[in-house]
Amino acid sequence: MRCQMEALIAELNRLKQEGVTHVAVSDDALEHLRAVVALRSGGQRALVEDRATKSGRVSLPENHIRTEDAAKTLAEIFTAANANARNAPEPVASPSKGAAGDSAPGKIPLPSPIVLPVGTKQHRWEALRDRVLNCPECNAHVQPGKKVVFGIGNLDADIFFCGEAPGAEEEIKGEPFVGPAGEVLTKIIKAMGLTREDVYIGNIMNWRPEMPTAHGNRPPTPEETAFCLPYLRAQIEVVNPKVVVALGATAAKGLLGAEQFSTLGRARGQVHTFENRPLVVTYHPSYLLRSQPLRTRRMVWEDMLQVMELVGLPISEKQRGFFL
């Protein structure tokens, strides 16, 4: 049930970053929240119950509250928090495809909890993939003739590469990293002694963010990222990798929080934690296409050596001295 709780946490954190200090929920929702927290230790319970007041206001938590409980309960809490949020600003308008495929003002809805079915990894992944490919919001932002992009790879992979948003080539094929940046990533994976079939590759976003022209790319907005993030979290839950690799600043900020670092250079070179597993931040492969010096390419490779050590891959002397 982690994804449902994470979706709730993500929305509360989003509101908090926008300056909201409290959300209003119904008495029933508060009772559900107390029931969830009661499953945890007394310290966690006291932390939340002290923040619940008779007025029905719950302070946004400083720390994540993680638990395993029924999806129905989590969905009720999530719905109540969304429906009754006080002082929350309106979602930022973003381009949305009209009936004829033209750009038109639109709003990105709040993310929804994701309930994965019981079964094998393959069954759960296929159910999640079907949900993403048929997501009305995702499809509303895909231009005619293009595709929603979903992750691909080994469901038993030790390494989960997470990119930013699909580009022109990706939205044509419906797979992440199939363009020039994908060729660079393939080279990196091969240098690690692996193939693309040995790893899993996903994106923060499921569609290519719209642009006023047919060319160029832009980073997703916080609202776009927040909507798609539960889908990525669910993929990570299914694959259950040993290490997650955030490729680029957008992916790193989406997974770790935009407030955690000012530049990607400050985030790389260390091991972060995401979903109780190591997370390594490095530059996006497309960054290396822009005539970066050998020093930058070496830093990316050092990040990959760190990933190899974390998953227990053998490292030869040739690999230790390798430059991309």
Short mmCIF file of C-alpha atoms in Angstrom, two decimals:
data_model
loop_
_atom_site.label_atom_id
_atom_site.label_comp_id
_atom_site.label_asym_id
_atom_site.label_seq_id
_atom_site.Cartn_x
_atom_site.Cartn_y
_atom_site.Cartn_z
CA MET A 1 0.00 0.00 0.00
CA ARG A 2 3.04 2.23 -0.04
CA CYS A 3 2.13 3.95 -3.32
CA GLN A 4 -1.17 5.20 -1.93
CA MET A 5 0.50 6.69 1.13
CA GLU A 6 3.29 8.14 -1.01
CA ALA A 7 0.71 9.79 -3.28
CA LEU A 8 -0.88 11.40 -0.22
CA ILE A 9 2.52 12.49 1.09
CA ALA A 10 3.50 13.92 -2.30
CA GLU A 11 0.37 16.05 -2.43
CA LEU A 12 0.80 17.31 1.14
CA ASN A 13 4.42 18.19 0.39
CA ARG A 14 3.36 19.98 -2.80
CA LEU A 15 0.88 22.10 -0.85
CA LYS A 16 3.46 22.80 1.81
CA GLN A 17 5.99 24.00 -0.78
CA GLU A 18 3.35 26.40 -2.10
CA GLY A 19 2.97 27.98 1.33
CA VAL A 20 -0.02 26.04 2.65
CA THR A 21 0.37 25.34 6.38
CA HIS A 22 -2.86 23.45 7.04
CA VAL A 23 -5.46 21.42 5.19
CA ALA A 24 -9.04 20.92 6.33
CA VAL A 25 -10.41 17.40 6.43
CA SER A 26 -13.63 15.91 7.70
CA ASP A 27 -14.05 14.26 11.08
CA ASP A 28 -14.38 10.89 9.36
CA ALA A 29 -11.10 11.44 7.53
CA LEU A 30 -9.39 12.33 10.81
CA GLU A 31 -10.67 9.13 12.35
CA HIS A 32 -9.30 7.18 9.40
CA LEU A 33 -5.98 8.95 9.81
CA ARG A 34 -5.85 8.06 13.49
CA ALA A 35 -6.63 4.45 12.60
CA VAL A 36 -3.75 4.35 10.15
CA VAL A 37 -1.31 5.89 12.59
CA ALA A 38 -2.48 3.55 15.35
CA LEU A 39 -0.89 0.73 13.39
CA ARG A 40 2.48 2.32 13.95
CA SER A 41 4.48 2.87 17.10
CA GLY A 42 3.25 5.08 19.88
CA GLY A 43 5.75 7.81 18.98
CA GLN A 44 4.45 8.10 15.43
CA ARG A 45 0.90 8.10 16.70
CA ALA A 46 1.57 10.88 19.16
CA LEU A 47 3.29 12.91 16.46
CA VAL A 48 0.20 13.06 14.28
CA GLU A 49 -2.48 13.11 16.97
CA ASP A 50 -0.85 16.12 18.58
CA ARG A 51 -1.30 17.91 15.25
CA ALA A 52 -4.97 17.06 14.94
CA THR A 53 -7.24 19.68 16.49
CA LYS A 54 -10.93 19.91 17.18
CA SER A 55 -11.27 22.34 14.29
CA GLY A 56 -10.37 19.57 11.89
CA ARG A 57 -7.03 20.98 10.84
CA VAL A 58 -3.92 18.86 10.49
CA SER A 59 -0.50 20.49 10.22
CA LEU A 60 1.45 19.34 7.21
CA PRO A 61 4.03 16.83 8.53
CA GLU A 62 7.71 17.61 8.71
CA ASN A 63 8.52 13.94 8.13
CA HIS A 64 6.92 11.28 6.00
CA ILE A 65 4.56 8.91 7.77
CA ARG A 66 4.88 5.46 6.21
CA THR A 67 2.60 2.56 6.93
CA GLU A 68 0.88 -0.44 5.40
CA ASP A 69 -2.90 -0.23 5.50
CA ALA A 70 -5.96 -0.80 3.37
CA ALA A 71 -6.03 1.14 0.10
CA LYS A 72 -9.58 2.24 0.81
CA THR A 73 -8.58 4.09 3.95
CA LEU A 74 -5.69 5.85 2.24
CA ALA A 75 -7.86 6.83 -0.70
CA GLU A 76 -10.45 8.34 1.65
CA ILE A 77 -7.81 10.42 3.42
CA PHE A 78 -6.29 11.52 0.12
CA THR A 79 -9.67 12.50 -1.31
CA ALA A 80 -10.62 14.45 1.81
CA ALA A 81 -7.33 16.34 1.87
CA ASN A 82 -7.63 17.25 -1.81
CA ALA A 83 -11.29 18.23 -1.61
CA ASN A 84 -10.95 20.44 1.45
CA ALA A 85 -7.48 22.01 1.14
CA ARG A 86 -7.59 25.57 2.49
CA ASN A 87 -5.70 28.48 1.02
CA ALA A 88 -4.24 26.27 -1.71
CA PRO A 89 -3.54 28.23 -4.89
CA GLU A 90 -5.22 27.21 -8.10
CA PRO A 91 -3.19 24.77 -10.20
CA VAL A 92 -0.99 26.56 -12.68
CA ALA A 93 -2.44 26.63 -16.16
CA SER A 94 -0.55 24.54 -18.67
CA PRO A 95 -1.04 23.65 -22.31
CA SER A 96 -3.66 21.01 -22.96
CA LYS A 97 -4.63 19.50 -26.24
CA GLY A 98 -7.98 20.55 -27.65
CA ALA A 99 -10.30 18.46 -29.74
CA ALA A 100 -8.37 19.29 -32.88
CA GLY A 101 -5.01 18.79 -31.24
CA ASP A 102 -4.32 22.50 -30.79
CA SER A 103 -2.78 23.87 -27.62
CA ALA A 104 -5.34 25.30 -25.24
CA PRO A 105 -5.18 26.43 -21.60
CA GLY A 106 -5.74 23.61 -19.16
CA LYS A 107 -5.05 22.52 -15.60
CA ILE A 108 -3.14 19.51 -14.38
CA PRO A 109 -5.26 17.60 -11.86
CA LEU A 110 -3.98 16.37 -8.53
CA PRO A 111 -2.31 12.94 -8.53
CA SER A 112 -4.40 9.93 -7.61
CA PRO A 113 -3.46 6.96 -5.42
CA ILE A 114 -2.35 3.90 -7.36
CA VAL A 115 -3.46 0.47 -6.19
CA LEU A 116 -1.39 -2.28 -7.76
CA PRO A 117 -3.09 -5.68 -8.11
CA VAL A 118 -1.88 -8.75 -6.28
CA GLY A 119 0.14 -11.10 -8.44
CA THR A 120 3.47 -11.58 -10.15
CA LYS A 121 5.72 -8.71 -11.14
CA GLN A 122 4.72 -9.18 -14.76
CA HIS A 123 1.02 -9.06 -13.91
CA ARG A 124 1.39 -5.96 -11.74
CA TRP A 125 3.58 -4.22 -14.33
CA GLU A 126 1.17 -4.95 -17.17
CA ALA A 127 -1.74 -3.62 -15.10
CA LEU A 128 0.22 -0.44 -14.33
CA ARG A 129 1.30 -0.03 -17.95
CA ASP A 130 -2.30 -0.42 -19.12
CA ARG A 131 -3.40 2.25 -16.65
CA VAL A 132 -0.73 4.71 -17.80
CA LEU A 133 -1.29 4.15 -21.51
CA ASN A 134 -5.02 4.69 -21.02
CA CYS A 135 -4.70 7.58 -18.56
CA PRO A 136 -7.03 10.35 -19.83
CA GLU A 137 -4.76 13.14 -18.57
CA CYS A 138 -1.63 11.65 -20.13
CA ASN A 139 -3.37 11.16 -23.45
CA ALA A 140 -4.81 14.68 -23.34
CA HIS A 141 -1.25 16.05 -23.62
CA VAL A 142 -0.05 13.77 -26.40
CA GLN A 143 -0.06 15.28 -29.87
CA PRO A 144 -1.83 13.43 -32.70
CA GLY A 145 0.19 10.49 -33.93
CA LYS A 146 2.40 10.44 -30.82
CA LYS A 147 2.37 8.08 -27.83
CA VAL A 148 2.33 8.08 -24.04
CA VAL A 149 5.75 6.92 -22.83
CA PHE A 150 6.07 4.15 -20.24
CA GLY A 151 9.13 2.48 -18.73
CA ILE A 152 10.77 -0.59 -20.20
CA GLY A 153 13.34 -3.18 -19.20
CA ASN A 154 14.06 -6.04 -16.86
CA LEU A 155 11.49 -6.32 -14.08
CA ASP A 156 14.14 -7.98 -11.90
CA ALA A 157 16.76 -5.32 -12.60
CA ASP A 158 19.15 -4.23 -9.87
CA ILE A 159 19.50 -0.79 -11.47
CA PHE A 160 16.60 1.55 -12.27
CA PHE A 161 17.55 4.48 -14.52
CA CYS A 162 15.13 7.39 -14.16
CA GLY A 163 15.11 10.10 -16.82
CA GLU A 164 13.29 13.40 -17.10
CA ALA A 165 10.66 13.83 -19.84
CA PRO A 166 10.27 12.17 -23.24
CA GLY A 167 11.75 13.86 -26.30
CA ALA A 168 10.67 13.81 -29.92
CA GLU A 169 11.97 10.30 -30.62
CA GLU A 170 10.55 8.88 -27.40
CA GLU A 171 7.00 10.10 -28.01
CA ILE A 172 7.07 8.54 -31.49
CA LYS A 173 8.09 5.08 -30.25
CA GLY A 174 6.48 5.26 -26.81
CA GLU A 175 9.69 4.23 -25.02
CA PRO A 176 12.22 6.22 -22.98
CA PHE A 177 15.74 6.95 -24.20
CA VAL A 178 15.54 5.86 -27.83
CA GLY A 179 17.05 9.02 -29.37
CA PRO A 180 20.61 10.40 -29.29
CA ALA A 181 20.58 10.59 -25.49
CA GLY A 182 19.46 6.98 -25.46
CA GLU A 183 22.51 6.03 -27.50
CA VAL A 184 24.73 7.66 -24.89
CA LEU A 185 22.90 5.81 -22.11
CA THR A 186 23.31 2.53 -23.99
CA LYS A 187 27.06 3.21 -24.22
CA ILE A 188 27.21 3.86 -20.48
CA ILE A 189 25.31 0.66 -19.69
CA LYS A 190 27.58 -1.34 -22.01
CA ALA A 191 30.67 0.10 -20.32
CA MET A 192 29.26 -1.17 -17.03
CA GLY A 193 29.29 -4.68 -18.51
CA LEU A 194 25.51 -4.77 -18.94
CA THR A 195 22.92 -4.43 -21.69
CA ARG A 196 19.69 -2.45 -21.80
CA GLU A 197 17.89 -5.76 -21.24
CA ASP A 198 19.64 -6.06 -17.85
CA VAL A 199 18.34 -2.75 -16.45
CA TYR A 200 15.04 -0.88 -16.20
CA ILE A 201 14.60 2.58 -17.73
CA GLY A 202 11.77 4.97 -16.87
CA ASN A 203 10.95 8.67 -16.84
CA ILE A 204 9.53 11.20 -14.40
CA MET A 205 7.03 12.20 -17.12
CA ASN A 206 4.76 10.07 -19.28
CA TRP A 207 4.31 12.63 -22.04
CA ARG A 208 6.47 15.18 -23.82
CA PRO A 209 5.71 18.61 -22.33
CA GLU A 210 3.95 20.74 -24.93
CA MET A 211 5.75 23.59 -26.65
CA PRO A 212 4.33 26.51 -28.66
CA THR A 213 6.41 25.30 -31.62
CA ALA A 214 6.98 21.86 -33.10
CA HIS A 215 10.64 21.92 -32.03
CA GLY A 216 12.46 22.09 -28.74
CA ASN A 217 11.88 20.72 -25.27
CA ARG A 218 11.10 22.21 -21.89
CA PRO A 219 11.30 20.79 -18.39
CA PRO A 220 7.97 19.72 -16.89
CA THR A 221 6.19 22.00 -14.46
CA PRO A 222 5.91 21.01 -10.78
CA GLU A 223 2.23 20.17 -11.42
CA GLU A 224 3.08 17.91 -14.34
CA THR A 225 5.77 16.17 -12.33
CA ALA A 226 3.47 15.73 -9.32
CA PHE A 227 0.80 14.13 -11.50
CA CYS A 228 3.15 11.59 -13.12
CA LEU A 229 5.33 10.84 -10.08
CA PRO A 230 2.99 8.20 -8.58
CA TYR A 231 3.28 6.23 -11.83
CA LEU A 232 7.06 6.25 -11.53
CA ARG A 233 6.96 5.30 -7.87
CA ALA A 234 4.72 2.37 -8.73
CA GLN A 235 7.20 1.17 -11.36
CA ILE A 236 9.99 1.33 -8.79
CA GLU A 237 7.81 -0.62 -6.38
CA VAL A 238 7.23 -3.36 -8.96
CA VAL A 239 10.85 -3.65 -10.08
CA ASN A 240 12.25 -3.24 -6.56
CA PRO A 241 15.78 -2.36 -7.71
CA LYS A 242 18.84 -2.21 -5.52
CA VAL A 243 19.75 1.28 -6.78
CA VAL A 244 17.88 4.11 -8.49
CA VAL A 245 19.88 6.40 -10.78
CA ALA A 246 18.44 9.90 -11.34
CA LEU A 247 19.53 11.16 -14.75
CA GLY A 248 19.44 14.94 -14.73
CA ALA A 249 18.19 17.69 -12.42
CA THR A 250 14.50 17.23 -13.20
CA ALA A 251 14.58 13.56 -12.25
CA ALA A 252 16.67 14.26 -9.14
CA LYS A 253 14.38 17.03 -7.92
CA GLY A 254 11.29 14.96 -8.67
CA LEU A 255 12.57 12.08 -6.56
CA LEU A 256 14.36 13.96 -3.80
CA GLY A 257 12.41 17.23 -3.68
CA ALA A 258 13.19 20.50 -5.41
CA GLU A 259 14.35 22.07 -2.14
CA GLN A 260 17.06 19.47 -1.50
CA PHE A 261 19.72 21.02 -3.73
CA SER A 262 20.33 24.13 -5.82
CA THR A 263 22.38 22.60 -8.63
CA LEU A 264 22.87 19.07 -9.87
CA GLY A 265 26.58 19.36 -9.17
CA ARG A 266 25.77 19.67 -5.48
CA ALA A 267 23.60 16.55 -5.55
CA ARG A 268 25.96 14.18 -7.35
CA GLY A 269 28.99 12.49 -5.78
CA GLN A 270 27.00 11.16 -2.83
CA VAL A 271 24.49 8.43 -2.13
CA HIS A 272 20.97 9.63 -1.36
CA THR A 273 18.03 7.54 -0.18
CA PHE A 274 14.74 7.01 -1.97
CA GLU A 275 12.11 4.51 -0.87
CA ASN A 276 14.63 2.98 1.55
CA ARG A 277 17.09 2.24 -1.24
CA PRO A 278 20.22 4.05 -2.50
CA LEU A 279 19.77 6.77 -5.10
CA VAL A 280 22.66 8.14 -7.16
CA VAL A 281 22.37 11.43 -9.05
CA THR A 282 24.28 12.11 -12.25
CA TYR A 283 24.11 14.28 -15.35
CA HIS A 284 21.56 13.50 -18.05
CA PRO A 285 23.04 11.73 -21.11
CA SER A 286 21.86 14.59 -23.32
CA TYR A 287 24.14 16.90 -21.31
CA LEU A 288 27.11 14.89 -22.54
CA LEU A 289 26.06 15.49 -26.15
CA ARG A 290 26.77 19.20 -25.82
CA SER A 291 30.57 18.95 -26.16
CA GLN A 292 31.21 18.50 -22.46
CA PRO A 293 34.89 18.28 -21.39
CA LEU A 294 36.43 14.97 -20.41
CA ARG A 295 36.23 16.03 -16.77
CA THR A 296 32.41 16.05 -16.89
CA ARG A 297 32.32 12.73 -18.72
CA ARG A 298 34.65 11.27 -16.14
CA MET A 299 32.37 12.48 -13.31
CA VAL A 300 29.43 10.66 -14.89
CA TRP A 301 31.51 7.51 -15.15
CA GLU A 302 32.59 7.83 -11.52
CA ASP A 303 28.91 7.97 -10.61
CA MET A 304 28.40 4.73 -12.55
CA LEU A 305 31.33 3.10 -10.75
CA GLN A 306 29.59 4.02 -7.52
CA VAL A 307 26.39 2.38 -8.79
CA MET A 308 28.33 -0.76 -9.76
CA GLU A 309 29.80 -0.97 -6.28
CA LEU A 310 26.39 -0.55 -4.66
CA VAL A 311 24.87 -3.45 -6.63
CA GLY A 312 27.96 -5.65 -6.31
CA LEU A 313 29.04 -5.68 -9.97
CA PRO A 314 32.69 -6.62 -10.58
CA ILE A 315 34.87 -3.69 -11.64
CA SER A 316 38.00 -4.28 -13.72
CA GLU A 317 41.06 -2.04 -13.78
CA LYS A 318 40.13 -1.07 -17.32
CA GLN A 319 36.70 0.06 -16.11
CA ARG A 320 38.20 2.05 -13.24
CA GLY A 321 40.32 4.02 -15.68
CA PHE A 322 37.60 4.40 -18.30
CA PHE A 323 36.43 7.75 -19.69
CA LEU A 324 33.13 8.16 -21.52
#
